[in-house]
Amino acid sequence: MRWLTALLVLVAAPMSAHAEIEPKYYAEMQAGAPEAVTVKVTEVDTSVCVLWCSKQSVTAKAVVTAVERSANGLKVGDAITIHYTHLIPSGGWAGPRPIPVLKEGETTVAFLRLNKRMGYHPAARGYSFERVAAERVAREVPAPEPAERP
């Protein structure tokens, strides 16, 4: 019986390491992003994926078309470069939402953070290029209030 318990722990442990993130946490990451802008993607370069790769490097060039907030003074018309790694989930993936690969020509919201050496990178993980829908956050069940003691 002990060996069965040990086997279950070994099988379940890696699964728990990659749990999905609740929408409210993505919304908090978006709210905390130093840069919240809308961009038009002008160019996308991805690393070549040969056979069984699980990650892909992405470099996207974009032009800022609207600014919600910017800690670094981004303005409409500024050209920026965004660097990140796209996770290619395997079959049966259960984990945080991968950052999508941007498409050339698309216009999208972008929640970003600036690294002085490496440029801009996503600040809200898998929701860095899409707003978390308010109804997804609202569906989160709030924690019950503690009962008052007499």
Short mmCIF file of N, CA and C in Angstrom, two decimals:
data_model
loop_
_atom_site.label_atom_id
_atom_site.label_comp_id
_atom_site.label_asym_id
_atom_site.label_seq_id
_atom_site.Cartn_x
_atom_site.Cartn_y
_atom_site.Cartn_z
N MET A 1 0.82 -1.20 0.00
CA MET A 1 0.00 0.00 0.00
C MET A 1 0.87 1.27 0.00
N ARG A 2 1.99 1.21 0.72
CA ARG A 2 2.88 2.37 0.75
C ARG A 2 3.42 2.70 -0.63
N TRP A 3 3.75 1.68 -1.39
CA TRP A 3 4.29 1.92 -2.72
C TRP A 3 3.26 2.60 -3.61
N LEU A 4 1.97 2.26 -3.43
CA LEU A 4 0.91 2.88 -4.22
C LEU A 4 0.78 4.37 -3.85
N THR A 5 0.85 4.67 -2.56
CA THR A 5 0.80 6.06 -2.12
C THR A 5 1.99 6.84 -2.67
N ALA A 6 3.17 6.25 -2.59
CA ALA A 6 4.37 6.92 -3.12
C ALA A 6 4.25 7.15 -4.62
N LEU A 7 3.71 6.18 -5.33
CA LEU A 7 3.54 6.32 -6.78
C LEU A 7 2.56 7.45 -7.10
N LEU A 8 1.46 7.52 -6.36
CA LEU A 8 0.49 8.60 -6.58
C LEU A 8 1.10 9.97 -6.30
N VAL A 9 1.90 10.08 -5.27
CA VAL A 9 2.56 11.35 -4.95
C VAL A 9 3.52 11.74 -6.07
N LEU A 10 4.29 10.78 -6.56
CA LEU A 10 5.23 11.07 -7.65
C LEU A 10 4.52 11.48 -8.93
N VAL A 11 3.37 10.90 -9.20
CA VAL A 11 2.62 11.23 -10.41
C VAL A 11 1.91 12.57 -10.25
N ALA A 12 1.35 12.83 -9.08
CA ALA A 12 0.56 14.05 -8.86
C ALA A 12 1.41 15.28 -8.62
N ALA A 13 2.60 15.14 -8.07
CA ALA A 13 3.44 16.30 -7.75
C ALA A 13 3.74 17.17 -8.95
N PRO A 14 4.18 16.61 -10.08
CA PRO A 14 4.45 17.49 -11.23
C PRO A 14 3.19 18.18 -11.75
N MET A 15 2.04 17.54 -11.63
CA MET A 15 0.80 18.15 -12.09
C MET A 15 0.45 19.38 -11.28
N SER A 16 0.67 19.32 -9.98
CA SER A 16 0.31 20.45 -9.13
C SER A 16 1.25 21.63 -9.32
N ALA A 17 2.41 21.39 -9.89
CA ALA A 17 3.37 22.47 -10.11
C ALA A 17 2.91 23.42 -11.21
N HIS A 18 1.98 23.00 -12.05
CA HIS A 18 1.51 23.82 -13.16
C HIS A 18 0.00 23.99 -13.08
N ALA A 19 -0.47 24.69 -12.08
CA ALA A 19 -1.91 24.91 -11.93
C ALA A 19 -2.32 26.18 -12.65
N GLU A 20 -3.54 26.20 -13.15
CA GLU A 20 -4.07 27.40 -13.81
C GLU A 20 -4.17 28.52 -12.78
N ILE A 21 -4.03 29.73 -13.23
CA ILE A 21 -4.11 30.90 -12.37
C ILE A 21 -5.53 31.45 -12.45
N GLU A 22 -6.11 31.80 -11.32
CA GLU A 22 -7.46 32.36 -11.31
C GLU A 22 -7.48 33.69 -12.06
N PRO A 23 -8.59 33.98 -12.77
CA PRO A 23 -8.69 35.23 -13.54
C PRO A 23 -8.42 36.48 -12.71
N LYS A 24 -8.79 36.48 -11.43
CA LYS A 24 -8.57 37.69 -10.63
C LYS A 24 -7.08 38.02 -10.50
N TYR A 25 -6.22 36.99 -10.52
CA TYR A 25 -4.79 37.25 -10.42
C TYR A 25 -4.23 37.82 -11.73
N TYR A 26 -4.77 37.36 -12.85
CA TYR A 26 -4.39 37.96 -14.14
C TYR A 26 -4.82 39.43 -14.16
N ALA A 27 -6.03 39.70 -13.64
CA ALA A 27 -6.53 41.09 -13.60
C ALA A 27 -5.63 41.95 -12.71
N GLU A 28 -5.15 41.40 -11.60
CA GLU A 28 -4.23 42.14 -10.73
C GLU A 28 -2.91 42.41 -11.44
N MET A 29 -2.42 41.43 -12.21
CA MET A 29 -1.18 41.64 -12.96
C MET A 29 -1.38 42.75 -14.00
N GLN A 30 -2.54 42.75 -14.66
CA GLN A 30 -2.83 43.80 -15.64
C GLN A 30 -2.88 45.16 -14.97
N ALA A 31 -3.54 45.24 -13.81
CA ALA A 31 -3.65 46.51 -13.09
C ALA A 31 -2.28 47.00 -12.62
N GLY A 32 -1.37 46.08 -12.32
CA GLY A 32 -0.05 46.45 -11.84
C GLY A 32 0.99 46.64 -12.93
N ALA A 33 0.61 46.39 -14.18
CA ALA A 33 1.57 46.55 -15.28
C ALA A 33 1.94 48.01 -15.46
N PRO A 34 3.22 48.34 -15.52
CA PRO A 34 3.63 49.74 -15.69
C PRO A 34 3.18 50.33 -17.03
N GLU A 35 3.06 49.48 -18.04
CA GLU A 35 2.65 49.95 -19.36
C GLU A 35 1.35 49.26 -19.76
N ALA A 36 0.32 50.04 -20.04
CA ALA A 36 -0.95 49.52 -20.56
C ALA A 36 -1.23 50.33 -21.82
N VAL A 37 -0.97 49.72 -22.96
CA VAL A 37 -1.08 50.42 -24.24
C VAL A 37 -1.80 49.54 -25.25
N THR A 38 -2.21 50.15 -26.34
CA THR A 38 -2.72 49.40 -27.48
C THR A 38 -1.66 49.52 -28.56
N VAL A 39 -1.36 48.39 -29.20
CA VAL A 39 -0.31 48.38 -30.22
C VAL A 39 -0.81 47.73 -31.51
N LYS A 40 -0.21 48.15 -32.61
CA LYS A 40 -0.41 47.48 -33.89
C LYS A 40 0.90 46.75 -34.19
N VAL A 41 0.81 45.43 -34.30
CA VAL A 41 1.99 44.60 -34.51
C VAL A 41 2.43 44.72 -35.97
N THR A 42 3.70 45.08 -36.17
CA THR A 42 4.21 45.28 -37.53
C THR A 42 5.11 44.14 -38.00
N GLU A 43 5.69 43.40 -37.06
CA GLU A 43 6.60 42.32 -37.44
C GLU A 43 6.70 41.33 -36.29
N VAL A 44 6.74 40.04 -36.61
CA VAL A 44 6.89 39.00 -35.59
C VAL A 44 7.94 38.01 -36.06
N ASP A 45 8.93 37.77 -35.22
CA ASP A 45 9.95 36.75 -35.49
C ASP A 45 9.88 35.72 -34.38
N THR A 46 9.84 34.45 -34.76
CA THR A 46 9.83 33.37 -33.78
C THR A 46 11.00 32.44 -34.05
N SER A 47 11.48 31.80 -32.98
CA SER A 47 12.57 30.84 -33.16
C SER A 47 12.02 29.62 -33.88
N VAL A 48 12.88 28.96 -34.62
CA VAL A 48 12.48 27.77 -35.35
C VAL A 48 12.32 26.63 -34.35
N CYS A 49 11.21 25.93 -34.45
CA CYS A 49 10.92 24.82 -33.55
C CYS A 49 11.09 23.52 -34.32
N VAL A 50 12.09 22.75 -33.97
CA VAL A 50 12.35 21.49 -34.66
C VAL A 50 11.97 20.34 -33.74
N LEU A 51 11.10 19.50 -34.23
CA LEU A 51 10.61 18.30 -33.53
C LEU A 51 9.97 18.62 -32.18
N TRP A 52 10.57 18.16 -31.09
CA TRP A 52 9.90 18.21 -29.79
C TRP A 52 10.34 19.37 -28.93
N CYS A 53 10.12 20.55 -29.36
CA CYS A 53 10.48 21.69 -28.52
C CYS A 53 9.26 22.10 -27.69
N SER A 54 9.51 22.66 -26.54
CA SER A 54 8.41 23.07 -25.66
C SER A 54 8.34 24.58 -25.49
N LYS A 55 9.33 25.30 -26.02
CA LYS A 55 9.35 26.76 -25.90
C LYS A 55 9.75 27.37 -27.23
N GLN A 56 9.28 28.60 -27.43
CA GLN A 56 9.59 29.32 -28.65
C GLN A 56 9.86 30.77 -28.30
N SER A 57 10.99 31.29 -28.72
CA SER A 57 11.30 32.71 -28.49
C SER A 57 10.54 33.56 -29.49
N VAL A 58 9.97 34.67 -28.99
CA VAL A 58 9.19 35.56 -29.85
C VAL A 58 9.74 36.98 -29.70
N THR A 59 9.94 37.64 -30.82
CA THR A 59 10.29 39.06 -30.84
C THR A 59 9.28 39.73 -31.75
N ALA A 60 8.54 40.68 -31.20
CA ALA A 60 7.52 41.39 -31.98
C ALA A 60 7.84 42.87 -32.00
N LYS A 61 7.70 43.47 -33.16
CA LYS A 61 7.84 44.92 -33.28
C LYS A 61 6.44 45.48 -33.46
N ALA A 62 6.17 46.60 -32.79
CA ALA A 62 4.83 47.17 -32.82
C ALA A 62 4.90 48.69 -32.71
N VAL A 63 3.80 49.32 -33.09
CA VAL A 63 3.66 50.78 -32.98
C VAL A 63 2.53 51.04 -31.99
N VAL A 64 2.77 51.93 -31.04
CA VAL A 64 1.76 52.28 -30.04
C VAL A 64 0.66 53.11 -30.71
N THR A 65 -0.61 52.65 -30.55
CA THR A 65 -1.74 53.38 -31.15
C THR A 65 -2.61 54.06 -30.10
N ALA A 66 -2.47 53.66 -28.83
CA ALA A 66 -3.20 54.30 -27.73
C ALA A 66 -2.45 54.02 -26.43
N VAL A 67 -2.56 54.95 -25.49
CA VAL A 67 -1.88 54.80 -24.20
C VAL A 67 -2.90 54.95 -23.08
N GLU A 68 -3.04 53.89 -22.28
CA GLU A 68 -3.88 53.95 -21.08
C GLU A 68 -3.05 54.50 -19.92
N ARG A 69 -1.83 53.95 -19.77
CA ARG A 69 -0.86 54.46 -18.78
C ARG A 69 0.52 54.01 -19.24
N SER A 70 1.52 54.81 -18.86
CA SER A 70 2.88 54.45 -19.22
C SER A 70 3.86 55.04 -18.21
N ALA A 71 4.52 54.17 -17.48
CA ALA A 71 5.53 54.60 -16.51
C ALA A 71 6.80 55.09 -17.20
N ASN A 72 6.97 54.72 -18.46
CA ASN A 72 8.19 55.08 -19.19
C ASN A 72 7.95 56.10 -20.29
N GLY A 73 6.77 56.73 -20.26
CA GLY A 73 6.50 57.82 -21.20
C GLY A 73 6.21 57.40 -22.63
N LEU A 74 5.68 56.19 -22.83
CA LEU A 74 5.30 55.80 -24.19
C LEU A 74 4.22 56.74 -24.72
N LYS A 75 4.32 57.04 -26.02
CA LYS A 75 3.36 57.93 -26.66
C LYS A 75 2.85 57.27 -27.94
N VAL A 76 1.67 57.71 -28.39
CA VAL A 76 1.13 57.23 -29.65
C VAL A 76 2.16 57.48 -30.75
N GLY A 77 2.39 56.46 -31.56
CA GLY A 77 3.37 56.57 -32.64
C GLY A 77 4.73 55.98 -32.30
N ASP A 78 5.00 55.73 -31.02
CA ASP A 78 6.29 55.14 -30.63
C ASP A 78 6.40 53.70 -31.15
N ALA A 79 7.57 53.34 -31.64
CA ALA A 79 7.85 51.97 -32.06
C ALA A 79 8.51 51.25 -30.89
N ILE A 80 8.01 50.05 -30.58
CA ILE A 80 8.57 49.27 -29.48
C ILE A 80 8.87 47.85 -29.95
N THR A 81 9.72 47.18 -29.20
CA THR A 81 10.03 45.78 -29.45
C THR A 81 9.67 45.00 -28.19
N ILE A 82 8.96 43.90 -28.37
CA ILE A 82 8.51 43.07 -27.25
C ILE A 82 9.18 41.70 -27.40
N HIS A 83 9.84 41.26 -26.33
CA HIS A 83 10.51 39.95 -26.32
C HIS A 83 9.84 39.07 -25.28
N TYR A 84 9.61 37.80 -25.62
CA TYR A 84 9.08 36.86 -24.64
C TYR A 84 9.24 35.43 -25.14
N THR A 85 8.93 34.49 -24.26
CA THR A 85 8.98 33.08 -24.60
C THR A 85 7.56 32.53 -24.60
N HIS A 86 7.20 31.87 -25.68
CA HIS A 86 5.88 31.23 -25.80
C HIS A 86 6.05 29.76 -25.44
N LEU A 87 5.27 29.30 -24.47
CA LEU A 87 5.29 27.89 -24.07
C LEU A 87 4.38 27.12 -25.01
N ILE A 88 4.86 26.03 -25.55
CA ILE A 88 4.05 25.18 -26.42
C ILE A 88 3.56 24.02 -25.55
N PRO A 89 2.29 24.09 -25.09
CA PRO A 89 1.80 23.07 -24.16
C PRO A 89 1.73 21.69 -24.82
N SER A 90 2.03 20.69 -24.03
CA SER A 90 1.90 19.31 -24.51
C SER A 90 0.45 18.88 -24.33
N GLY A 91 0.10 17.76 -24.89
CA GLY A 91 -1.26 17.24 -24.76
C GLY A 91 -1.62 17.04 -23.30
N GLY A 92 -2.82 17.41 -22.92
CA GLY A 92 -3.26 17.27 -21.53
C GLY A 92 -2.71 18.33 -20.61
N TRP A 93 -2.20 19.43 -21.17
CA TRP A 93 -1.61 20.50 -20.38
C TRP A 93 -2.61 21.07 -19.39
N ALA A 94 -2.19 21.19 -18.15
CA ALA A 94 -2.97 21.89 -17.13
C ALA A 94 -1.99 22.83 -16.44
N GLY A 95 -2.16 24.11 -16.67
CA GLY A 95 -1.22 25.05 -16.08
C GLY A 95 -1.56 26.46 -16.47
N PRO A 96 -0.68 27.40 -16.13
CA PRO A 96 -0.92 28.80 -16.47
C PRO A 96 -1.10 28.95 -17.98
N ARG A 97 -1.93 29.89 -18.34
CA ARG A 97 -2.20 30.14 -19.75
C ARG A 97 -0.92 30.62 -20.44
N PRO A 98 -0.51 29.97 -21.54
CA PRO A 98 0.69 30.41 -22.25
C PRO A 98 0.49 31.79 -22.87
N ILE A 99 1.56 32.54 -22.98
CA ILE A 99 1.50 33.84 -23.66
C ILE A 99 1.34 33.54 -25.15
N PRO A 100 0.31 34.09 -25.79
CA PRO A 100 0.10 33.78 -27.21
C PRO A 100 1.16 34.44 -28.10
N VAL A 101 1.36 33.85 -29.27
CA VAL A 101 2.25 34.44 -30.26
C VAL A 101 1.47 35.53 -30.98
N LEU A 102 1.99 36.75 -30.96
CA LEU A 102 1.33 37.86 -31.65
C LEU A 102 1.37 37.62 -33.16
N LYS A 103 0.39 38.20 -33.85
CA LYS A 103 0.30 38.05 -35.30
C LYS A 103 0.56 39.39 -35.97
N GLU A 104 1.34 39.36 -37.02
CA GLU A 104 1.63 40.57 -37.78
C GLU A 104 0.33 41.19 -38.29
N GLY A 105 0.18 42.49 -38.09
CA GLY A 105 -1.01 43.20 -38.56
C GLY A 105 -2.11 43.34 -37.53
N GLU A 106 -2.06 42.57 -36.44
CA GLU A 106 -3.13 42.66 -35.45
C GLU A 106 -2.93 43.88 -34.55
N THR A 107 -4.05 44.41 -34.06
CA THR A 107 -4.04 45.49 -33.08
C THR A 107 -4.57 44.90 -31.79
N THR A 108 -3.82 45.09 -30.71
CA THR A 108 -4.19 44.47 -29.44
C THR A 108 -3.74 45.33 -28.27
N VAL A 109 -4.40 45.12 -27.14
CA VAL A 109 -3.96 45.74 -25.90
C VAL A 109 -2.67 45.03 -25.49
N ALA A 110 -1.79 45.73 -24.79
CA ALA A 110 -0.54 45.12 -24.34
C ALA A 110 -0.22 45.62 -22.93
N PHE A 111 -0.11 44.68 -22.00
CA PHE A 111 0.29 44.99 -20.62
C PHE A 111 1.75 44.59 -20.52
N LEU A 112 2.62 45.60 -20.38
CA LEU A 112 4.05 45.36 -20.50
C LEU A 112 4.85 45.90 -19.33
N ARG A 113 6.08 45.42 -19.26
CA ARG A 113 7.07 45.86 -18.28
C ARG A 113 8.35 46.10 -19.07
N LEU A 114 9.10 47.13 -18.70
CA LEU A 114 10.35 47.43 -19.41
C LEU A 114 11.54 46.92 -18.64
N ASN A 115 12.38 46.16 -19.33
CA ASN A 115 13.68 45.75 -18.82
C ASN A 115 14.68 46.57 -19.61
N LYS A 116 15.46 47.41 -18.96
CA LYS A 116 16.35 48.35 -19.64
C LYS A 116 17.31 47.65 -20.61
N ARG A 117 17.74 46.43 -20.30
CA ARG A 117 18.67 45.72 -21.17
C ARG A 117 17.97 44.94 -22.29
N MET A 118 16.76 44.43 -22.01
CA MET A 118 16.12 43.52 -22.95
C MET A 118 14.88 44.09 -23.62
N GLY A 119 14.46 45.28 -23.26
CA GLY A 119 13.27 45.87 -23.87
C GLY A 119 11.99 45.49 -23.14
N TYR A 120 10.89 45.60 -23.83
CA TYR A 120 9.58 45.32 -23.22
C TYR A 120 9.30 43.82 -23.21
N HIS A 121 8.60 43.40 -22.17
CA HIS A 121 8.16 42.01 -22.09
C HIS A 121 6.80 41.97 -21.40
N PRO A 122 6.03 40.88 -21.60
CA PRO A 122 4.68 40.77 -21.05
C PRO A 122 4.68 40.86 -19.52
N ALA A 123 3.68 41.58 -18.98
CA ALA A 123 3.58 41.77 -17.54
C ALA A 123 2.43 40.99 -16.91
N ALA A 124 1.58 40.38 -17.72
CA ALA A 124 0.41 39.68 -17.18
C ALA A 124 0.31 38.26 -17.74
N ARG A 125 1.44 37.65 -17.95
CA ARG A 125 1.53 36.27 -18.44
C ARG A 125 0.61 36.04 -19.64
N GLY A 126 -0.23 35.01 -19.58
CA GLY A 126 -1.08 34.65 -20.71
C GLY A 126 -2.15 35.66 -21.06
N TYR A 127 -2.36 36.65 -20.20
CA TYR A 127 -3.33 37.72 -20.48
C TYR A 127 -2.62 39.05 -20.72
N SER A 128 -1.40 39.02 -21.20
CA SER A 128 -0.67 40.25 -21.48
C SER A 128 -1.17 40.96 -22.72
N PHE A 129 -1.84 40.21 -23.61
CA PHE A 129 -2.32 40.80 -24.86
C PHE A 129 -3.83 40.65 -25.02
N GLU A 130 -4.53 40.55 -23.91
CA GLU A 130 -5.99 40.43 -23.91
C GLU A 130 -6.48 40.82 -22.51
N ARG A 131 -7.52 41.63 -22.47
CA ARG A 131 -8.08 42.00 -21.16
C ARG A 131 -8.81 40.81 -20.55
N VAL A 132 -8.69 40.67 -19.23
CA VAL A 132 -9.46 39.66 -18.53
C VAL A 132 -10.89 40.17 -18.51
N ALA A 133 -11.82 39.37 -19.00
CA ALA A 133 -13.22 39.78 -19.04
C ALA A 133 -13.73 39.98 -17.62
N ALA A 134 -14.44 41.07 -17.39
CA ALA A 134 -14.95 41.39 -16.06
C ALA A 134 -15.83 40.27 -15.53
N GLU A 135 -16.59 39.62 -16.42
CA GLU A 135 -17.47 38.55 -15.96
C GLU A 135 -16.68 37.34 -15.47
N ARG A 136 -15.46 37.13 -16.00
CA ARG A 136 -14.63 36.02 -15.51
C ARG A 136 -14.17 36.30 -14.10
N VAL A 137 -13.80 37.55 -13.82
CA VAL A 137 -13.35 37.92 -12.48
C VAL A 137 -14.52 37.90 -11.52
N ALA A 138 -15.69 38.39 -11.98
CA ALA A 138 -16.88 38.45 -11.12
C ALA A 138 -17.37 37.06 -10.74
N ARG A 139 -17.12 36.07 -11.59
CA ARG A 139 -17.57 34.71 -11.28
C ARG A 139 -16.76 34.08 -10.17
N GLU A 140 -15.63 34.65 -9.86
CA GLU A 140 -14.82 34.10 -8.78
C GLU A 140 -15.64 34.17 -7.49
N VAL A 141 -15.68 33.09 -6.78
CA VAL A 141 -16.44 33.05 -5.54
C VAL A 141 -15.61 33.67 -4.44
N PRO A 142 -16.11 34.76 -3.82
CA PRO A 142 -15.33 35.38 -2.75
C PRO A 142 -15.26 34.47 -1.53
N ALA A 143 -14.21 34.65 -0.77
CA ALA A 143 -14.06 33.87 0.46
C ALA A 143 -15.16 34.26 1.43
N PRO A 144 -15.70 33.28 2.15
CA PRO A 144 -16.76 33.61 3.10
C PRO A 144 -16.23 34.49 4.23
N GLU A 145 -17.07 35.38 4.70
CA GLU A 145 -16.71 36.24 5.82
C GLU A 145 -16.63 35.40 7.08
N PRO A 146 -15.68 35.68 7.96
CA PRO A 146 -15.61 34.91 9.20
C PRO A 146 -16.84 35.19 10.06
N ALA A 147 -17.32 34.16 10.71
CA ALA A 147 -18.50 34.31 11.56
C ALA A 147 -18.13 35.12 12.80
N GLU A 148 -19.05 35.99 13.20
CA GLU A 148 -18.81 36.79 14.40
C GLU A 148 -19.02 35.93 15.62
N ARG A 149 -18.17 36.14 16.58
CA ARG A 149 -18.29 35.37 17.83
C ARG A 149 -18.95 36.25 18.88
N PRO A 150 -19.91 35.68 19.59
CA PRO A 150 -20.59 36.50 20.61
C PRO A 150 -19.73 36.82 21.80
#
